[in-house]
Amino acid sequence: MTNQEIPNLTAFDDAALDQAFAAVEAEARAAASTLTDESSVEAFRLQWLGRKQGRLTEISARWLKSAPPEAKKSLGLRFNALKDVVEGLLSQAAGSGPTDAALAAEIIDITLPGTRRLTGAEHPITRTLNEITRVFAALGYSVGVGPEVETDFYNFESMNFPPGHPARDTQDTLVVANQERRPLRDRLLLRTHTSPVQMRTMESQPPPVRLIIPGKVHRNDAQDATHSPIFHQVEGLCVDANITFSDLKGTLDHAMKALFGSAVKTRFFPSFFPFTEPSADVQISCIFCGGKGCRKCKNSGWIELLGCGMVDPAVFVFAAEKQPAYDPKKVSGFAFGMGVERIAMMKYGISEIGQFYAGDMRFLGQFV
Ligand code: DAH
């Protein structure tokens, strides 16, 4: 919109002034009513309130400066009133969202359905992790975490997998490139289990420890129906004076009943892990057939679920380098580790591990 030139005033009586100011105010209101977006609001501001060339500056120059002294007061009052109006129009246009003109241009069809937002849901892995964590939190365990990119020392050596030991072959993983110049113990790899957090925790605090460690781990395992190169574990560690194998059995028996129902039975089978001695695999009575024997338990009535054992004295010796209170003559403890995917698959009857990572809403939607 082009502006009228500001006319020179020829009369200074009240009626003439009223008329002259009313004309300019009407012009300002008309201009403000067409403002639709930020740039037009800014143009309005410059045009009316700009310090050098704005219309108010021009009015002040033309009307006030040349007015006879007796008219100055009434001119000034009207000028200030006009300025208030223009500033009001501006802040209204700038602050109140869409202007009348913008709203008039927008067509809202209230018969259309609204935009629906899908409610998010806990991923079944997260849910299972949280469930396991809650069971142990109720027993007084705290929750710890550690890095997924781990050193050879924490992942292997301090867990009693010495360099070159064949036990390392069972947990192959990706290693970070170009570290040949570093000592082996400092080289970085993607952790193969959550067990290294046992050592990180013991190094950072004296006994007693009751700790649960949920986390993501990596293995050089080919993907199949039950294996994935990236999966989740929950680790547990309990260290105190006089912790015995009975404490381990009681704790895990309770945890399995809390997770799978009070009818579930547990049994412990001899096994091997470098960081526990003795070590055991825990089996639970088959939750599908109640122990009678079915396809899921390969007719044995039992399903193997996790590894555990009494903390090996060699592990305490590593911890004692930083925290002397982990003297294997004075403390004892147990540890355990379980695969979260495996537990979630059993709890929810899932037969393909890949479902967890595919991001398919038809799968995930079942857990809302
Ligand atoms: N770290 C073992 C693995 O990934 C699992 C495990 C077994 C953890 C026995 C433990 C344990 O703490 O005591 O295969």
mmCIF file of C-alpha atoms and ligand atoms in Angstrom:
data_model
loop_
_atom_site.group_PDB
_atom_site.id
_atom_site.type_symbol
_atom_site.label_atom_id
_atom_site.label_comp_id
_atom_site.label_asym_id
_atom_site.label_seq_id
_atom_site.Cartn_x
_atom_site.Cartn_y
_atom_site.Cartn_z
ATOM 1 C CA MET A 1 0.000 0.000 0.000
ATOM 2 C CA THR A 2 1.439 3.369 -0.894
ATOM 3 C CA ASN A 3 1.111 6.116 1.600
ATOM 4 C CA GLN A 4 -0.470 9.434 1.143
ATOM 5 C CA GLU A 5 1.970 12.218 1.372
ATOM 6 C CA ILE A 6 1.674 14.052 4.664
ATOM 7 C CA PRO A 7 -0.093 17.303 3.799
ATOM 8 C CA ASN A 8 1.008 20.626 5.241
ATOM 9 C CA LEU A 9 -1.295 22.022 7.893
ATOM 10 C CA THR A 10 -2.939 25.272 7.068
ATOM 11 C CA ALA A 11 -5.157 25.710 10.126
ATOM 12 C CA PHE A 12 -4.371 24.918 13.755
ATOM 13 C CA ASP A 13 -7.746 25.116 15.479
ATOM 14 C CA ASP A 14 -9.032 22.002 17.290
ATOM 15 C CA ALA A 15 -11.411 20.989 14.532
ATOM 16 C CA ALA A 16 -8.723 21.164 11.861
ATOM 17 C CA LEU A 17 -6.274 19.230 14.003
ATOM 18 C CA ASP A 18 -8.842 16.555 14.874
ATOM 19 C CA GLN A 19 -9.562 16.081 11.220
ATOM 20 C CA ALA A 20 -5.927 15.893 10.182
ATOM 21 C CA PHE A 21 -5.000 13.371 12.902
ATOM 22 C CA ALA A 22 -8.120 11.276 12.333
ATOM 23 C CA ALA A 23 -7.179 10.896 8.674
ATOM 24 C CA VAL A 24 -3.676 9.663 9.511
ATOM 25 C CA GLU A 25 -4.975 7.318 12.224
ATOM 26 C CA ALA A 26 -7.482 5.807 9.808
ATOM 27 C CA GLU A 27 -4.642 5.243 7.371
ATOM 28 C CA ALA A 28 -2.573 3.482 10.062
ATOM 29 C CA ARG A 29 -5.486 1.250 11.068
ATOM 30 C CA ALA A 30 -6.154 0.309 7.483
ATOM 31 C CA ALA A 31 -2.507 -0.580 6.952
ATOM 32 C CA ALA A 32 -2.352 -2.652 10.173
ATOM 33 C CA SER A 33 -5.440 -4.653 9.226
ATOM 34 C CA THR A 34 -3.677 -6.120 6.186
ATOM 35 C CA LEU A 35 -0.653 -7.463 8.064
ATOM 36 C CA THR A 36 -0.339 -11.218 7.647
ATOM 37 C CA ASP A 37 3.193 -12.294 8.403
ATOM 38 C CA GLU A 38 6.360 -11.255 10.145
ATOM 39 C CA SER A 39 7.849 -9.408 7.194
ATOM 40 C CA SER A 40 4.760 -7.299 6.625
ATOM 41 C CA VAL A 41 4.658 -6.432 10.330
ATOM 42 C CA GLU A 42 8.279 -5.328 10.138
ATOM 43 C CA ALA A 43 7.529 -3.228 7.035
ATOM 44 C CA PHE A 44 4.671 -1.572 8.943
ATOM 45 C CA ARG A 45 6.961 -0.784 11.841
ATOM 46 C CA LEU A 46 9.562 0.825 9.565
ATOM 47 C CA GLN A 47 6.964 2.759 7.663
ATOM 48 C CA TRP A 48 5.283 4.210 10.726
ATOM 49 C CA LEU A 49 7.800 4.240 13.513
ATOM 50 C CA GLY A 50 11.120 4.229 11.612
ATOM 51 C CA ARG A 51 13.328 6.872 13.177
ATOM 52 C CA LYS A 52 14.518 8.583 9.989
ATOM 53 C CA GLN A 53 11.771 8.088 7.464
ATOM 54 C CA GLY A 54 8.808 6.829 9.434
ATOM 55 C CA ARG A 55 5.531 8.659 9.041
ATOM 56 C CA LEU A 56 5.433 9.740 12.661
ATOM 57 C CA THR A 57 8.829 11.369 12.271
ATOM 58 C CA GLU A 58 7.601 13.085 9.175
ATOM 59 C CA ILE A 59 4.456 14.328 10.929
ATOM 60 C CA SER A 60 6.506 15.633 13.767
ATOM 61 C CA ALA A 61 8.755 17.502 11.333
ATOM 62 C CA ARG A 62 5.978 18.926 9.202
ATOM 63 C CA TRP A 63 3.312 19.711 11.742
ATOM 64 C CA LEU A 64 4.922 20.278 15.087
ATOM 65 C CA LYS A 65 8.004 22.195 14.116
ATOM 66 C CA SER A 66 6.143 24.709 11.912
ATOM 67 C CA ALA A 67 3.203 25.204 14.272
ATOM 68 C CA PRO A 68 2.565 28.548 15.914
ATOM 69 C CA PRO A 69 3.579 28.409 19.584
ATOM 70 C CA GLU A 70 -0.005 28.536 20.918
ATOM 71 C CA ALA A 71 -0.955 25.416 18.901
ATOM 72 C CA LYS A 72 2.033 23.338 20.014
ATOM 73 C CA LYS A 73 0.422 21.926 23.123
ATOM 74 C CA SER A 74 -2.736 20.607 21.455
ATOM 75 C CA LEU A 75 -0.696 19.306 18.534
ATOM 76 C CA GLY A 76 1.648 17.509 20.928
ATOM 77 C CA LEU A 77 -1.212 15.845 22.780
ATOM 78 C CA ARG A 78 -2.733 14.557 19.582
ATOM 79 C CA PHE A 79 0.638 13.462 18.274
ATOM 80 C CA ASN A 80 1.306 11.380 21.396
ATOM 81 C CA ALA A 81 -2.159 9.835 21.200
ATOM 82 C CA LEU A 82 -1.516 8.895 17.574
ATOM 83 C CA LYS A 83 1.832 7.373 18.477
ATOM 84 C CA ASP A 84 0.150 5.250 21.176
ATOM 85 C CA VAL A 85 -2.372 4.000 18.652
ATOM 86 C CA VAL A 86 0.305 3.063 16.108
ATOM 87 C CA GLU A 87 2.419 1.289 18.701
ATOM 88 C CA GLY A 88 -0.666 -0.562 19.930
ATOM 89 C CA LEU A 89 -1.458 -1.691 16.408
ATOM 90 C CA LEU A 90 2.092 -2.898 15.972
ATOM 91 C CA SER A 91 2.292 -4.923 19.158
ATOM 92 C CA GLN A 92 -1.080 -6.437 18.432
ATOM 93 C CA ALA A 93 0.065 -7.541 14.996
ATOM 94 C CA ALA A 94 3.425 -8.795 16.237
ATOM 95 C CA GLY A 95 2.334 -10.566 19.383
ATOM 96 C CA SER A 96 -1.035 -12.103 18.864
ATOM 97 C CA GLY A 97 -0.324 -14.803 16.334
ATOM 98 C CA PRO A 98 -2.337 -14.740 13.149
ATOM 99 C CA THR A 99 -3.952 -11.406 12.404
ATOM 100 C CA ASP A 100 -7.582 -11.039 11.417
ATOM 101 C CA ALA A 101 -6.532 -10.949 7.789
ATOM 102 C CA ALA A 102 -4.547 -14.159 8.130
ATOM 103 C CA LEU A 103 -7.401 -15.930 9.876
ATOM 104 C CA ALA A 104 -9.839 -14.847 7.237
ATOM 105 C CA ALA A 105 -7.592 -16.357 4.588
ATOM 106 C CA GLU A 106 -7.354 -19.720 6.382
ATOM 107 C CA ILE A 107 -10.066 -22.240 5.742
ATOM 108 C CA ILE A 108 -10.661 -24.733 8.530
ATOM 109 C CA ASP A 109 -12.807 -27.721 7.724
ATOM 110 C CA ILE A 110 -14.087 -28.874 11.092
ATOM 111 C CA THR A 111 -15.636 -31.991 9.571
ATOM 112 C CA LEU A 112 -12.203 -33.534 8.862
ATOM 113 C CA PRO A 113 -10.877 -36.017 11.453
ATOM 114 C CA GLY A 114 -8.146 -34.606 13.697
ATOM 115 C CA THR A 115 -4.473 -35.556 13.479
ATOM 116 C CA ARG A 116 -3.877 -38.468 15.812
ATOM 117 C CA ARG A 117 -0.623 -38.999 17.605
ATOM 118 C CA LEU A 118 0.229 -42.629 18.333
ATOM 119 C CA THR A 119 0.931 -43.315 21.975
ATOM 120 C CA GLY A 120 4.475 -44.591 22.457
ATOM 121 C CA ALA A 121 5.120 -47.795 24.385
ATOM 122 C CA GLU A 122 8.051 -49.349 26.170
ATOM 123 C CA HIS A 123 10.039 -51.603 23.852
ATOM 124 C CA PRO A 124 9.746 -55.243 25.018
ATOM 125 C CA ILE A 125 13.505 -55.346 25.681
ATOM 126 C CA THR A 126 13.361 -52.213 27.810
ATOM 127 C CA ARG A 127 10.322 -53.549 29.573
ATOM 128 C CA THR A 128 12.029 -56.847 30.387
ATOM 129 C CA LEU A 129 15.196 -55.038 31.494
ATOM 130 C CA ASN A 130 13.122 -52.894 33.827
ATOM 131 C CA GLU A 131 11.242 -55.896 35.184
ATOM 132 C CA ILE A 132 14.466 -57.734 36.011
ATOM 133 C CA THR A 133 15.921 -54.588 37.546
ATOM 134 C CA ARG A 134 12.824 -54.095 39.716
ATOM 135 C CA VAL A 135 13.037 -57.647 41.093
ATOM 136 C CA PHE A 136 16.579 -57.021 42.295
ATOM 137 C CA ALA A 137 15.930 -53.436 43.395
ATOM 138 C CA ALA A 138 13.365 -54.905 45.791
ATOM 139 C CA LEU A 139 16.181 -57.017 47.269
ATOM 140 C CA GLY A 140 18.268 -53.902 47.900
ATOM 141 C CA TYR A 141 20.396 -53.974 44.748
ATOM 142 C CA SER A 142 21.444 -50.697 43.150
ATOM 143 C CA VAL A 143 21.831 -50.193 39.400
ATOM 144 C CA GLY A 144 25.158 -49.578 37.662
ATOM 145 C CA VAL A 145 26.216 -48.958 34.088
ATOM 146 C CA GLY A 146 29.506 -48.979 32.213
ATOM 147 C CA PRO A 147 30.866 -48.144 28.755
ATOM 148 C CA GLU A 148 29.976 -50.185 25.685
ATOM 149 C CA VAL A 149 33.418 -49.460 24.194
ATOM 150 C CA GLU A 150 35.598 -51.183 26.750
ATOM 151 C CA THR A 151 39.292 -51.901 27.258
ATOM 152 C CA ASP A 152 40.764 -55.352 26.863
ATOM 153 C CA PHE A 153 41.695 -55.157 30.545
ATOM 154 C CA TYR A 154 38.182 -54.718 31.895
ATOM 155 C CA ASN A 155 36.416 -56.922 29.361
ATOM 156 C CA PHE A 156 38.891 -59.805 29.535
ATOM 157 C CA GLU A 157 42.014 -59.632 31.662
ATOM 158 C CA SER A 158 40.469 -58.441 34.936
ATOM 159 C CA MET A 159 37.672 -60.976 34.460
ATOM 160 C CA ASN A 160 40.381 -63.642 34.516
ATOM 161 C CA PHE A 161 40.649 -64.226 30.751
ATOM 162 C CA PRO A 162 44.469 -63.868 30.486
ATOM 163 C CA PRO A 163 45.999 -62.754 27.156
ATOM 164 C CA GLY A 164 46.082 -65.683 24.748
ATOM 165 C CA HIS A 165 43.800 -67.824 26.884
ATOM 166 C CA PRO A 166 41.411 -69.996 24.850
ATOM 167 C CA ALA A 167 38.467 -68.787 26.956
ATOM 168 C CA ARG A 168 38.704 -65.576 24.913
ATOM 169 C CA ASP A 169 37.679 -67.499 21.798
ATOM 170 C CA THR A 170 34.167 -67.949 23.189
ATOM 171 C CA GLN A 171 33.624 -64.180 23.139
ATOM 172 C CA ASP A 172 34.939 -62.786 19.857
ATOM 173 C CA THR A 173 33.997 -59.188 19.080
ATOM 174 C CA LEU A 174 34.813 -56.091 17.043
ATOM 175 C CA VAL A 175 37.964 -54.237 18.051
ATOM 176 C CA VAL A 176 38.781 -50.585 17.411
ATOM 177 C CA ALA A 177 41.363 -50.272 14.584
ATOM 178 C CA ASN A 178 44.932 -48.894 14.697
ATOM 179 C CA GLN A 179 45.762 -49.566 18.334
ATOM 180 C CA GLU A 180 48.776 -51.779 17.769
ATOM 181 C CA ARG A 181 51.073 -49.313 19.515
ATOM 182 C CA ARG A 182 49.076 -49.490 22.734
ATOM 183 C CA PRO A 183 49.655 -52.161 25.358
ATOM 184 C CA LEU A 184 47.099 -54.962 24.933
ATOM 185 C CA ARG A 185 45.311 -54.120 28.178
ATOM 186 C CA ASP A 186 44.475 -50.599 26.955
ATOM 187 C CA ARG A 187 43.159 -51.571 23.535
ATOM 188 C CA LEU A 188 39.496 -50.826 22.913
ATOM 189 C CA LEU A 189 36.799 -53.250 21.837
ATOM 190 C CA LEU A 190 33.030 -53.511 21.933
ATOM 191 C CA ARG A 191 32.314 -55.219 25.235
ATOM 192 C CA THR A 192 31.201 -58.822 24.949
ATOM 193 C CA HIS A 193 29.428 -58.933 28.295
ATOM 194 C CA THR A 194 28.370 -56.674 31.160
ATOM 195 C CA SER A 195 30.816 -58.430 33.513
ATOM 196 C CA PRO A 196 33.555 -55.735 33.150
ATOM 197 C CA VAL A 197 31.268 -53.386 35.087
ATOM 198 C CA GLN A 198 31.779 -55.731 38.058
ATOM 199 C CA MET A 199 35.433 -54.677 38.100
ATOM 200 C CA ARG A 200 34.754 -51.002 37.411
ATOM 201 C CA THR A 201 32.367 -50.976 40.355
ATOM 202 C CA MET A 202 34.642 -52.787 42.777
ATOM 203 C CA GLU A 203 37.510 -50.458 41.866
ATOM 204 C CA SER A 204 35.348 -47.469 42.673
ATOM 205 C CA GLN A 205 33.804 -48.570 45.972
ATOM 206 C CA PRO A 206 34.695 -50.854 48.874
ATOM 207 C CA PRO A 207 32.493 -53.820 49.836
ATOM 208 C CA PRO A 208 29.682 -54.538 50.519
ATOM 209 C CA VAL A 209 28.256 -54.413 46.977
ATOM 210 C CA ARG A 210 24.864 -55.444 45.731
ATOM 211 C CA LEU A 211 24.601 -54.341 42.146
ATOM 212 C CA ILE A 212 22.595 -55.014 39.025
ATOM 213 C CA ILE A 213 24.036 -53.966 35.645
ATOM 214 C CA PRO A 214 21.771 -53.803 32.596
ATOM 215 C CA GLY A 215 23.373 -53.094 29.229
ATOM 216 C CA LYS A 216 24.070 -53.732 25.583
ATOM 217 C CA VAL A 217 26.794 -56.157 24.508
ATOM 218 C CA HIS A 218 28.419 -57.261 21.231
ATOM 219 C CA ARG A 219 29.598 -60.607 19.868
ATOM 220 C CA ASN A 220 30.877 -61.959 16.608
ATOM 221 C CA ASP A 221 27.827 -64.222 16.336
ATOM 222 C CA ALA A 222 25.999 -64.898 13.095
ATOM 223 C CA GLN A 223 22.379 -63.799 13.250
ATOM 224 C CA ASP A 224 19.857 -66.630 13.418
ATOM 225 C CA ALA A 225 16.483 -67.128 15.095
ATOM 226 C CA THR A 226 17.969 -66.895 18.583
ATOM 227 C CA HIS A 227 21.300 -65.064 18.090
ATOM 228 C CA SER A 228 22.111 -61.461 17.332
ATOM 229 C CA PRO A 229 25.544 -59.785 17.196
ATOM 230 C CA ILE A 230 24.164 -57.064 19.471
ATOM 231 C CA PHE A 231 22.022 -58.012 22.443
ATOM 232 C CA HIS A 232 21.366 -57.152 26.069
ATOM 233 C CA GLN A 233 22.397 -58.606 29.387
ATOM 234 C CA VAL A 234 21.688 -58.043 33.020
ATOM 235 C CA GLU A 235 24.631 -58.713 35.274
ATOM 236 C CA GLY A 236 24.470 -59.098 39.032
ATOM 237 C CA LEU A 237 27.142 -58.845 41.693
ATOM 238 C CA CYS A 238 26.933 -59.367 45.433
ATOM 239 C CA VAL A 239 30.047 -59.076 47.614
ATOM 240 C CA ASP A 240 30.178 -59.064 51.393
ATOM 241 C CA ALA A 241 31.623 -61.051 54.258
ATOM 242 C CA ASN A 242 30.369 -64.654 54.342
ATOM 243 C CA ILE A 243 28.398 -64.751 51.099
ATOM 244 C CA THR A 244 27.832 -68.407 50.204
ATOM 245 C CA PHE A 245 26.555 -70.520 47.353
ATOM 246 C CA SER A 246 23.271 -70.871 49.288
ATOM 247 C CA ASP A 247 22.826 -67.099 49.069
ATOM 248 C CA LEU A 248 23.323 -67.343 45.310
ATOM 249 C CA LYS A 249 20.787 -70.165 44.997
ATOM 250 C CA GLY A 250 18.208 -68.454 47.180
ATOM 251 C CA THR A 251 18.556 -65.135 45.364
ATOM 252 C CA LEU A 252 18.251 -66.569 41.863
ATOM 253 C CA ASP A 253 15.453 -68.965 42.819
ATOM 254 C CA HIS A 254 13.509 -66.015 44.179
ATOM 255 C CA ALA A 255 14.264 -63.904 41.080
ATOM 256 C CA MET A 256 13.110 -66.624 38.665
ATOM 257 C CA LYS A 257 9.864 -67.080 40.586
ATOM 258 C CA ALA A 258 9.324 -63.296 40.567
ATOM 259 C CA LEU A 259 9.895 -63.178 36.811
ATOM 260 C CA PHE A 260 8.135 -66.329 35.636
ATOM 261 C CA GLY A 261 5.638 -67.163 38.374
ATOM 262 C CA SER A 262 5.860 -68.866 41.747
ATOM 263 C CA ALA A 263 5.316 -72.364 40.285
ATOM 264 C CA VAL A 264 8.716 -72.248 38.571
ATOM 265 C CA LYS A 265 11.488 -74.441 39.952
ATOM 266 C CA THR A 266 15.220 -73.887 39.490
ATOM 267 C CA ARG A 267 18.214 -76.201 39.343
ATOM 268 C CA PHE A 268 21.913 -75.528 39.126
ATOM 269 C CA PHE A 269 24.244 -77.364 36.758
ATOM 270 C CA PRO A 270 28.036 -77.308 36.930
ATOM 271 C CA SER A 271 29.517 -75.026 34.280
ATOM 272 C CA PHE A 272 32.563 -72.889 33.578
ATOM 273 C CA PHE A 273 33.206 -69.167 33.502
ATOM 274 C CA PRO A 274 36.707 -67.754 34.003
ATOM 275 C CA PHE A 275 35.533 -65.201 36.589
ATOM 276 C CA THR A 276 33.561 -67.544 38.838
ATOM 277 C CA GLU A 277 34.566 -70.662 40.763
ATOM 278 C CA PRO A 278 32.553 -72.765 41.094
ATOM 279 C CA SER A 279 30.341 -71.798 38.156
ATOM 280 C CA ALA A 280 26.849 -72.956 37.305
ATOM 281 C CA ASP A 281 24.181 -72.731 34.648
ATOM 282 C CA VAL A 282 20.726 -72.111 36.026
ATOM 283 C CA GLN A 283 17.823 -73.977 34.529
ATOM 284 C CA ILE A 284 14.160 -73.311 35.242
ATOM 285 C CA SER A 285 11.341 -75.828 34.915
ATOM 286 C CA CYS A 286 9.773 -75.389 31.471
ATOM 287 C CA ILE A 287 7.212 -72.591 31.647
ATOM 288 C CA PHE A 288 5.402 -73.966 28.591
ATOM 289 C CA CYS A 289 4.716 -77.521 29.767
ATOM 290 C CA GLY A 290 5.262 -77.160 33.516
ATOM 291 C CA GLY A 291 8.143 -79.623 33.367
ATOM 292 C CA LYS A 292 6.381 -82.536 31.644
ATOM 293 C CA GLY A 293 8.453 -82.205 28.471
ATOM 294 C CA CYS A 294 7.533 -80.438 25.216
ATOM 295 C CA ARG A 295 9.063 -79.186 21.991
ATOM 296 C CA LYS A 296 10.273 -75.940 23.606
ATOM 297 C CA CYS A 297 12.289 -77.719 26.297
ATOM 298 C CA LYS A 298 13.348 -80.489 23.906
ATOM 299 C CA ASN A 299 11.403 -82.907 26.080
ATOM 300 C CA SER A 300 13.693 -82.373 29.049
ATOM 301 C CA GLY A 301 11.260 -80.342 31.158
ATOM 302 C CA TRP A 302 14.016 -77.774 31.825
ATOM 303 C CA ILE A 303 15.198 -74.593 30.108
ATOM 304 C CA GLU A 304 18.652 -73.118 30.576
ATOM 305 C CA LEU A 305 18.446 -69.444 31.389
ATOM 306 C CA LEU A 306 21.561 -67.894 32.903
ATOM 307 C CA GLY A 307 25.105 -68.281 34.123
ATOM 308 C CA CYS A 308 26.343 -67.687 37.643
ATOM 309 C CA GLY A 309 28.923 -68.621 40.218
ATOM 310 C CA MET A 310 31.006 -67.572 43.197
ATOM 311 C CA VAL A 311 33.383 -64.700 42.346
ATOM 312 C CA ASP A 312 36.792 -66.188 41.535
ATOM 313 C CA PRO A 313 39.521 -65.111 44.009
ATOM 314 C CA ALA A 314 41.618 -64.029 40.992
ATOM 315 C CA VAL A 315 38.972 -61.376 40.247
ATOM 316 C CA PHE A 316 39.140 -60.076 43.815
ATOM 317 C CA VAL A 317 42.923 -59.828 43.475
ATOM 318 C CA PHE A 318 42.504 -57.456 40.509
ATOM 319 C CA ALA A 319 39.927 -55.394 42.446
ATOM 320 C CA ALA A 320 42.187 -55.255 45.493
ATOM 321 C CA GLU A 321 44.849 -53.399 43.475
ATOM 322 C CA LYS A 322 42.618 -50.319 43.790
ATOM 323 C CA GLN A 323 40.428 -51.264 46.798
ATOM 324 C CA PRO A 324 42.414 -53.400 49.244
ATOM 325 C CA ALA A 325 39.231 -54.359 51.100
ATOM 326 C CA TYR A 326 38.506 -56.891 48.323
ATOM 327 C CA ASP A 327 40.864 -59.309 49.992
ATOM 328 C CA PRO A 328 39.760 -62.799 48.900
ATOM 329 C CA LYS A 329 40.538 -64.051 52.395
ATOM 330 C CA LYS A 330 38.051 -61.610 53.894
ATOM 331 C CA VAL A 331 35.225 -61.247 51.405
ATOM 332 C CA SER A 332 33.284 -63.572 49.163
ATOM 333 C CA GLY A 333 30.562 -63.022 46.641
ATOM 334 C CA PHE A 334 28.498 -64.292 43.786
ATOM 335 C CA ALA A 335 27.793 -63.046 40.285
ATOM 336 C CA PHE A 336 25.341 -63.904 37.577
ATOM 337 C CA GLY A 337 24.540 -62.846 34.030
ATOM 338 C CA MET A 338 21.452 -63.307 31.928
ATOM 339 C CA GLY A 339 20.430 -62.558 28.360
ATOM 340 C CA VAL A 340 17.510 -60.152 28.227
ATOM 341 C CA GLU A 341 16.333 -61.148 24.738
ATOM 342 C CA ARG A 342 16.171 -64.784 25.756
ATOM 343 C CA ILE A 343 14.055 -63.978 28.795
ATOM 344 C CA ALA A 344 11.784 -61.631 26.818
ATOM 345 C CA MET A 345 11.325 -64.290 24.112
ATOM 346 C CA MET A 346 10.223 -66.805 26.712
ATOM 347 C CA LYS A 347 7.953 -64.422 28.603
ATOM 348 C CA TYR A 348 6.180 -63.148 25.489
ATOM 349 C CA GLY A 349 6.343 -66.248 23.283
ATOM 350 C CA ILE A 350 8.550 -64.687 20.594
ATOM 351 C CA SER A 351 10.389 -67.107 18.299
ATOM 352 C CA GLU A 352 12.537 -64.716 16.206
ATOM 353 C CA ILE A 353 15.096 -62.509 17.956
ATOM 354 C CA GLY A 354 15.198 -60.232 14.892
ATOM 355 C CA GLN A 355 11.681 -59.019 15.677
ATOM 356 C CA PHE A 356 13.083 -56.936 18.515
ATOM 357 C CA TYR A 357 15.227 -54.825 16.195
ATOM 358 C CA ALA A 358 13.120 -54.653 13.026
ATOM 359 C CA GLY A 359 11.030 -51.680 14.151
ATOM 360 C CA ASP A 360 7.878 -53.269 12.733
ATOM 361 C CA MET A 361 4.884 -51.493 14.253
ATOM 362 C CA ARG A 362 2.707 -54.595 13.928
ATOM 363 C CA PHE A 363 5.098 -56.348 16.324
ATOM 364 C CA LEU A 364 5.775 -53.434 18.660
ATOM 365 C CA GLY A 365 2.088 -52.446 18.782
ATOM 366 C CA GLN A 366 1.361 -55.649 20.701
ATOM 367 C CA PHE A 367 3.236 -54.305 23.704
ATOM 368 C CA VAL A 368 1.245 -51.094 24.161
HETATM 369 N N1 DAH B 1 29.453 -62.882 31.226
HETATM 370 C C1 DAH B 1 28.852 -64.173 30.913
HETATM 371 C C2 DAH B 1 28.567 -64.251 29.436
HETATM 372 O O1 DAH B 1 28.356 -63.250 28.830
HETATM 373 C C3 DAH B 1 27.577 -64.351 31.688
HETATM 374 C C4 DAH B 1 27.862 -64.578 33.128
HETATM 375 C C5 DAH B 1 28.053 -65.858 33.612
HETATM 376 C C6 DAH B 1 27.990 -63.500 33.985
HETATM 377 C C7 DAH B 1 28.331 -66.094 34.927
HETATM 378 C C8 DAH B 1 28.290 -63.730 35.330
HETATM 379 C C9 DAH B 1 28.462 -65.033 35.777
HETATM 380 O O2 DAH B 1 28.430 -62.722 36.202
HETATM 381 O O3 DAH B 1 28.730 -65.230 37.101
HETATM 382 O O4 DAH B 1 28.552 -65.317 28.900
#
